[in-house]
């Protein structure tokens, strides 16, 4: 396999060098944080009053965690550590789980971020020969502009189309012979369901790769997309609090995402106790951004659940790899007392070959019990008028789900395009149970 690096020295640094750099940058981060009243108070309560309180990586644990609410409470400028005149960019989160939060970047911060994205893109084997169609929303959301700048830095031909307007997206893919997409997995599934309407087959396109991220998706969705389009799909992880995309990205081996550890400190903690977990154990991802001065943020609890791969990657990069995001601590559903993550349901339905490109999870009350309905779109070719076949399919999906989540779901089969879809982050869970 051909391995190219954006910055080989950094990407293949040995562990001790990475850790030494992390300590140096963590010290700078503490100094920078102390410029804000909020952190000054919070850090002094933890006994930290200067960078000298950080001597080794273990001292990281002395720093308190930060959570989304801290950012909200400090809205709009409470966590700003530089003069606003130095700020060249403002972004905010998409607000999936409430009021959005804001982040600020200086020119240097922008440069650091752009380099991380360029590094990520090159790790997937992309180069100047590629035509890059960015289908992520441009604007305050970090997915659009973040990748845009990195792709330009790599020298790819960048098409800043943004999200939505499927027909136009397909036309642009053909006109400009797009080779690489950046898109949410749910939207790429949706585009596939529309290709026929535009007299297009995946073979008419020139696609080689897709960067998929911004929302949780299962391994089976990834495999399905690779097969439907004949492409390689690379998982891309980030969150606006950590700048956006470019925190972790899959390399050509597509075996989970390298976290750029010169720029981020990764911890996995037990979400209940806050204790650090060893590599390999599943828990909440906690991140410290080491290369942003406008708005320092350390030990940020992402609420995303994942684990770290302890084994080295054959690509030679020494930065540890993070598994697929297995869910968010706040998206767990409790259905008749059983804990279920939407990702478990997705994993099952997307492995059923007859299932098309969209599904929804619906929760309601039936008497005192919760009722789980899983609505799936199935390929048009399944609607032959043979009810027996449809019933058998429904039964098959019901049984596979029951085996996985131990709850008996009600499965509905729908025609392609019948379920609502989104062009950015998908909303697939509709919970209509009474909130007590
Ligand atoms: P919001 O929290 O409002 O959605 P962001 O736009 O910053 O704000 O989205 C970041 C979140 O998106 C992450 O915390 C994670 O839950 C999700 N996410 C981003 N990339 C991925 C990915 N590759 N796989 C799964 N989830 C992802
Ligand atoms: Zn690798």
mmCIF file with all atom_site columns, C-alpha atoms in Angstrom, residues 258-352:
data_model
loop_
_atom_site.group_PDB
_atom_site.id
_atom_site.type_symbol
_atom_site.label_atom_id
_atom_site.label_alt_id
_atom_site.label_comp_id
_atom_site.label_asym_id
_atom_site.label_entity_id
_atom_site.label_seq_id
_atom_site.pdbx_PDB_ins_code
_atom_site.Cartn_x
_atom_site.Cartn_y
_atom_site.Cartn_z
_atom_site.occupancy
_atom_site.B_iso_or_equiv
_atom_site.pdbx_formal_charge
_atom_site.auth_seq_id
_atom_site.auth_comp_id
_atom_site.auth_asym_id
_atom_site.auth_atom_id
_atom_site.pdbx_PDB_model_num
ATOM 1  C CA . UNK A 1 258 ? -5.818  8.239  14.113 1.00 0.00 ? 258 UNK A CA 1
ATOM 2  C CA . UNK A 1 259 ? -6.284  10.936 16.739 1.00 0.00 ? 259 UNK A CA 1
ATOM 3  C CA . UNK A 1 260 ? -3.726  13.682 16.039 1.00 0.00 ? 260 UNK A CA 1
ATOM 4  C CA . UNK A 1 261 ? -2.077  13.498 19.417 1.00 0.00 ? 261 UNK A CA 1
ATOM 5  C CA . UNK A 1 262 ? 0.371   16.346 18.918 1.00 0.00 ? 262 UNK A CA 1
ATOM 6  C CA . UNK A 1 263 ? -2.714  18.583 18.833 1.00 0.00 ? 263 UNK A CA 1
ATOM 7  C CA . UNK A 1 264 ? -5.190  16.753 21.061 1.00 0.00 ? 264 UNK A CA 1
ATOM 8  C CA . UNK A 1 265 ? -4.862  14.768 24.255 1.00 0.00 ? 265 UNK A CA 1
ATOM 9  C CA . UNK A 1 266 ? -7.235  11.841 24.159 1.00 0.00 ? 266 UNK A CA 1
ATOM 10 C CA . UNK A 1 267 ? -8.609  10.212 27.284 1.00 0.00 ? 267 UNK A CA 1
ATOM 11 C CA . UNK A 1 268 ? -11.300 7.582  27.651 1.00 0.00 ? 268 UNK A CA 1
ATOM 12 C CA . UNK A 1 269 ? -13.159 7.743  30.943 1.00 0.00 ? 269 UNK A CA 1
ATOM 13 C CA . UNK A 1 270 ? -15.877 5.855  32.709 1.00 0.00 ? 270 UNK A CA 1
ATOM 14 C CA . UNK A 1 271 ? -18.837 8.215  32.187 1.00 0.00 ? 271 UNK A CA 1
ATOM 15 C CA . UNK A 1 272 ? -20.253 7.338  35.612 1.00 0.00 ? 272 UNK A CA 1
ATOM 16 C CA . UNK A 1 273 ? -17.159 7.748  37.781 1.00 0.00 ? 273 UNK A CA 1
ATOM 17 C CA . UNK A 1 274 ? -14.934 9.973  35.617 1.00 0.00 ? 274 UNK A CA 1
ATOM 18 C CA . UNK A 1 275 ? -12.044 7.548  36.062 1.00 0.00 ? 275 UNK A CA 1
ATOM 19 C CA . UNK A 1 276 ? -9.587  6.995  33.216 1.00 0.00 ? 276 UNK A CA 1
ATOM 20 C CA . UNK A 1 277 ? -9.948  3.710  31.380 1.00 0.00 ? 277 UNK A CA 1
ATOM 21 C CA . UNK A 1 278 ? -7.113  1.752  29.774 1.00 0.00 ? 278 UNK A CA 1
ATOM 22 C CA . UNK A 1 279 ? -6.748  1.382  25.997 1.00 0.00 ? 279 UNK A CA 1
ATOM 23 C CA . UNK A 1 280 ? -9.269  -1.066 24.598 1.00 0.00 ? 280 UNK A CA 1
ATOM 24 C CA . UNK A 1 281 ? -12.030 -0.291 27.073 1.00 0.00 ? 281 UNK A CA 1
ATOM 25 C CA . UNK A 1 282 ? -15.153 1.479  25.931 1.00 0.00 ? 282 UNK A CA 1
ATOM 26 C CA . UNK A 1 283 ? -16.016 4.776  27.600 1.00 0.00 ? 283 UNK A CA 1
ATOM 27 C CA . UNK A 1 284 ? -16.561 8.482  27.060 1.00 0.00 ? 284 UNK A CA 1
ATOM 28 C CA . UNK A 1 285 ? -14.115 10.356 24.846 1.00 0.00 ? 285 UNK A CA 1
ATOM 29 C CA . UNK A 1 286 ? -12.475 13.299 26.633 1.00 0.00 ? 286 UNK A CA 1
ATOM 30 C CA . UNK A 1 287 ? -10.382 15.704 24.580 1.00 0.00 ? 287 UNK A CA 1
ATOM 31 C CA . UNK A 1 288 ? -7.969  18.523 25.269 1.00 0.00 ? 288 UNK A CA 1
ATOM 32 C CA . UNK A 1 289 ? -7.227  20.928 22.442 1.00 0.00 ? 289 UNK A CA 1
ATOM 33 C CA . UNK A 1 290 ? -3.512  21.768 22.581 1.00 0.00 ? 290 UNK A CA 1
ATOM 34 C CA . UNK A 1 291 ? -3.325  24.120 19.632 1.00 0.00 ? 291 UNK A CA 1
ATOM 35 C CA . UNK A 1 292 ? -6.007  26.762 20.031 1.00 0.00 ? 292 UNK A CA 1
ATOM 36 C CA . UNK A 1 293 ? -5.163  29.936 21.839 1.00 0.00 ? 293 UNK A CA 1
ATOM 37 C CA . UNK A 1 294 ? -8.277  32.072 21.238 1.00 0.00 ? 294 UNK A CA 1
ATOM 38 C CA . UNK A 1 295 ? -10.454 29.734 23.221 1.00 0.00 ? 295 UNK A CA 1
ATOM 39 C CA . UNK A 1 296 ? -8.613  27.219 25.349 1.00 0.00 ? 296 UNK A CA 1
ATOM 40 C CA . UNK A 1 297 ? -10.524 24.073 26.236 1.00 0.00 ? 297 UNK A CA 1
ATOM 41 C CA . UNK A 1 298 ? -9.163  21.154 28.223 1.00 0.00 ? 298 UNK A CA 1
ATOM 42 C CA . UNK A 1 299 ? -10.567 17.800 29.323 1.00 0.00 ? 299 UNK A CA 1
ATOM 43 C CA . UNK A 1 300 ? -13.772 18.367 27.421 1.00 0.00 ? 300 UNK A CA 1
ATOM 44 C CA . UNK A 1 301 ? -16.314 15.603 27.949 1.00 0.00 ? 301 UNK A CA 1
ATOM 45 C CA . UNK A 1 302 ? -17.636 14.916 24.461 1.00 0.00 ? 302 UNK A CA 1
ATOM 46 C CA . UNK A 1 303 ? -20.367 12.483 25.531 1.00 0.00 ? 303 UNK A CA 1
ATOM 47 C CA . UNK A 1 304 ? -19.262 10.304 22.602 1.00 0.00 ? 304 UNK A CA 1
ATOM 48 C CA . UNK A 1 305 ? -18.596 6.667  23.406 1.00 0.00 ? 305 UNK A CA 1
ATOM 49 C CA . UNK A 1 306 ? -15.654 4.815  21.872 1.00 0.00 ? 306 UNK A CA 1
ATOM 50 C CA . UNK A 1 307 ? -12.466 2.939  22.706 1.00 0.00 ? 307 UNK A CA 1
ATOM 51 C CA . UNK A 1 308 ? -8.799  3.244  21.812 1.00 0.00 ? 308 UNK A CA 1
ATOM 52 C CA . UNK A 1 309 ? -6.909  0.722  19.683 1.00 0.00 ? 309 UNK A CA 1
ATOM 53 C CA . UNK A 1 310 ? -3.740  -0.223 21.430 1.00 0.00 ? 310 UNK A CA 1
ATOM 54 C CA . UNK A 1 311 ? -2.094  -1.930 18.410 1.00 0.00 ? 311 UNK A CA 1
ATOM 55 C CA . UNK A 1 312 ? 0.150   0.060  16.080 1.00 0.00 ? 312 UNK A CA 1
ATOM 56 C CA . UNK A 1 313 ? -1.211  0.835  12.598 1.00 0.00 ? 313 UNK A CA 1
ATOM 57 C CA . UNK A 1 314 ? 0.559   -0.648 9.555  1.00 0.00 ? 314 UNK A CA 1
ATOM 58 C CA . UNK A 1 315 ? 0.739   2.859  8.012  1.00 0.00 ? 315 UNK A CA 1
ATOM 59 C CA . UNK A 1 316 ? 3.531   3.759  10.411 1.00 0.00 ? 316 UNK A CA 1
ATOM 60 C CA . UNK A 1 317 ? 1.683   6.588  12.123 1.00 0.00 ? 317 UNK A CA 1
ATOM 61 C CA . UNK A 1 318 ? 2.210   6.454  15.848 1.00 0.00 ? 318 UNK A CA 1
ATOM 62 C CA . UNK A 1 319 ? -0.859  8.435  16.825 1.00 0.00 ? 319 UNK A CA 1
ATOM 63 C CA . UNK A 1 320 ? -3.302  6.076  18.527 1.00 0.00 ? 320 UNK A CA 1
ATOM 64 C CA . UNK A 1 321 ? -6.539  5.117  16.850 1.00 0.00 ? 321 UNK A CA 1
ATOM 65 C CA . UNK A 1 322 ? -10.043 5.712  18.077 1.00 0.00 ? 322 UNK A CA 1
ATOM 66 C CA . UNK A 1 323 ? -12.821 3.258  17.300 1.00 0.00 ? 323 UNK A CA 1
ATOM 67 C CA . UNK A 1 324 ? -15.999 4.192  15.498 1.00 0.00 ? 324 UNK A CA 1
ATOM 68 C CA . UNK A 1 325 ? -18.246 6.312  17.755 1.00 0.00 ? 325 UNK A CA 1
ATOM 69 C CA . UNK A 1 326 ? -20.549 3.747  19.323 1.00 0.00 ? 326 UNK A CA 1
ATOM 70 C CA . UNK A 1 327 ? -23.153 6.251  20.509 1.00 0.00 ? 327 UNK A CA 1
ATOM 71 C CA . UNK A 1 328 ? -23.500 9.308  22.703 1.00 0.00 ? 328 UNK A CA 1
ATOM 72 C CA . UNK A 1 329 ? -24.038 9.019  26.426 1.00 0.00 ? 329 UNK A CA 1
ATOM 73 C CA . UNK A 1 330 ? -27.127 11.151 25.879 1.00 0.00 ? 330 UNK A CA 1
ATOM 74 C CA . UNK A 1 331 ? -28.666 9.195  22.995 1.00 0.00 ? 331 UNK A CA 1
ATOM 75 C CA . UNK A 1 332 ? -29.231 5.985  24.908 1.00 0.00 ? 332 UNK A CA 1
ATOM 76 C CA . UNK A 1 333 ? -32.877 4.961  24.863 1.00 0.00 ? 333 UNK A CA 1
ATOM 77 C CA . UNK A 1 334 ? -34.498 3.180  27.748 1.00 0.00 ? 334 UNK A CA 1
ATOM 78 C CA . UNK A 1 335 ? -37.222 0.998  26.309 1.00 0.00 ? 335 UNK A CA 1
ATOM 79 C CA . UNK A 1 336 ? -39.269 -0.951 28.836 1.00 0.00 ? 336 UNK A CA 1
ATOM 80 C CA . UNK A 1 337 ? -36.293 -0.783 31.148 1.00 0.00 ? 337 UNK A CA 1
ATOM 81 C CA . UNK A 1 338 ? -33.761 -2.034 28.600 1.00 0.00 ? 338 UNK A CA 1
ATOM 82 C CA . UNK A 1 339 ? -30.902 0.214  27.465 1.00 0.00 ? 339 UNK A CA 1
ATOM 83 C CA . UNK A 1 340 ? -30.676 0.494  23.700 1.00 0.00 ? 340 UNK A CA 1
ATOM 84 C CA . UNK A 1 341 ? -28.430 2.675  21.555 1.00 0.00 ? 341 UNK A CA 1
ATOM 85 C CA . UNK A 1 342 ? -29.850 3.697  18.171 1.00 0.00 ? 342 UNK A CA 1
ATOM 86 C CA . UNK A 1 343 ? -26.561 2.476  16.663 1.00 0.00 ? 343 UNK A CA 1
ATOM 87 C CA . UNK A 1 344 ? -27.441 -1.111 17.655 1.00 0.00 ? 344 UNK A CA 1
ATOM 88 C CA . UNK A 1 345 ? -30.637 -0.879 15.638 1.00 0.00 ? 345 UNK A CA 1
ATOM 89 C CA . UNK A 1 346 ? -28.820 0.629  12.668 1.00 0.00 ? 346 UNK A CA 1
ATOM 90 C CA . UNK A 1 347 ? -26.189 -2.101 12.738 1.00 0.00 ? 347 UNK A CA 1
ATOM 91 C CA . UNK A 1 348 ? -28.923 -4.727 12.363 1.00 0.00 ? 348 UNK A CA 1
ATOM 92 C CA . UNK A 1 349 ? -31.107 -3.116 9.722  1.00 0.00 ? 349 UNK A CA 1
ATOM 93 C CA . UNK A 1 350 ? -28.232 -2.024 7.490  1.00 0.00 ? 350 UNK A CA 1
ATOM 94 C CA . UNK A 1 351 ? -26.957 -5.603 7.343  1.00 0.00 ? 351 UNK A CA 1
ATOM 95 C CA . UNK A 1 352 ? -30.219 -6.815 5.782  1.00 0.00 ? 352 UNK A CA 1
#
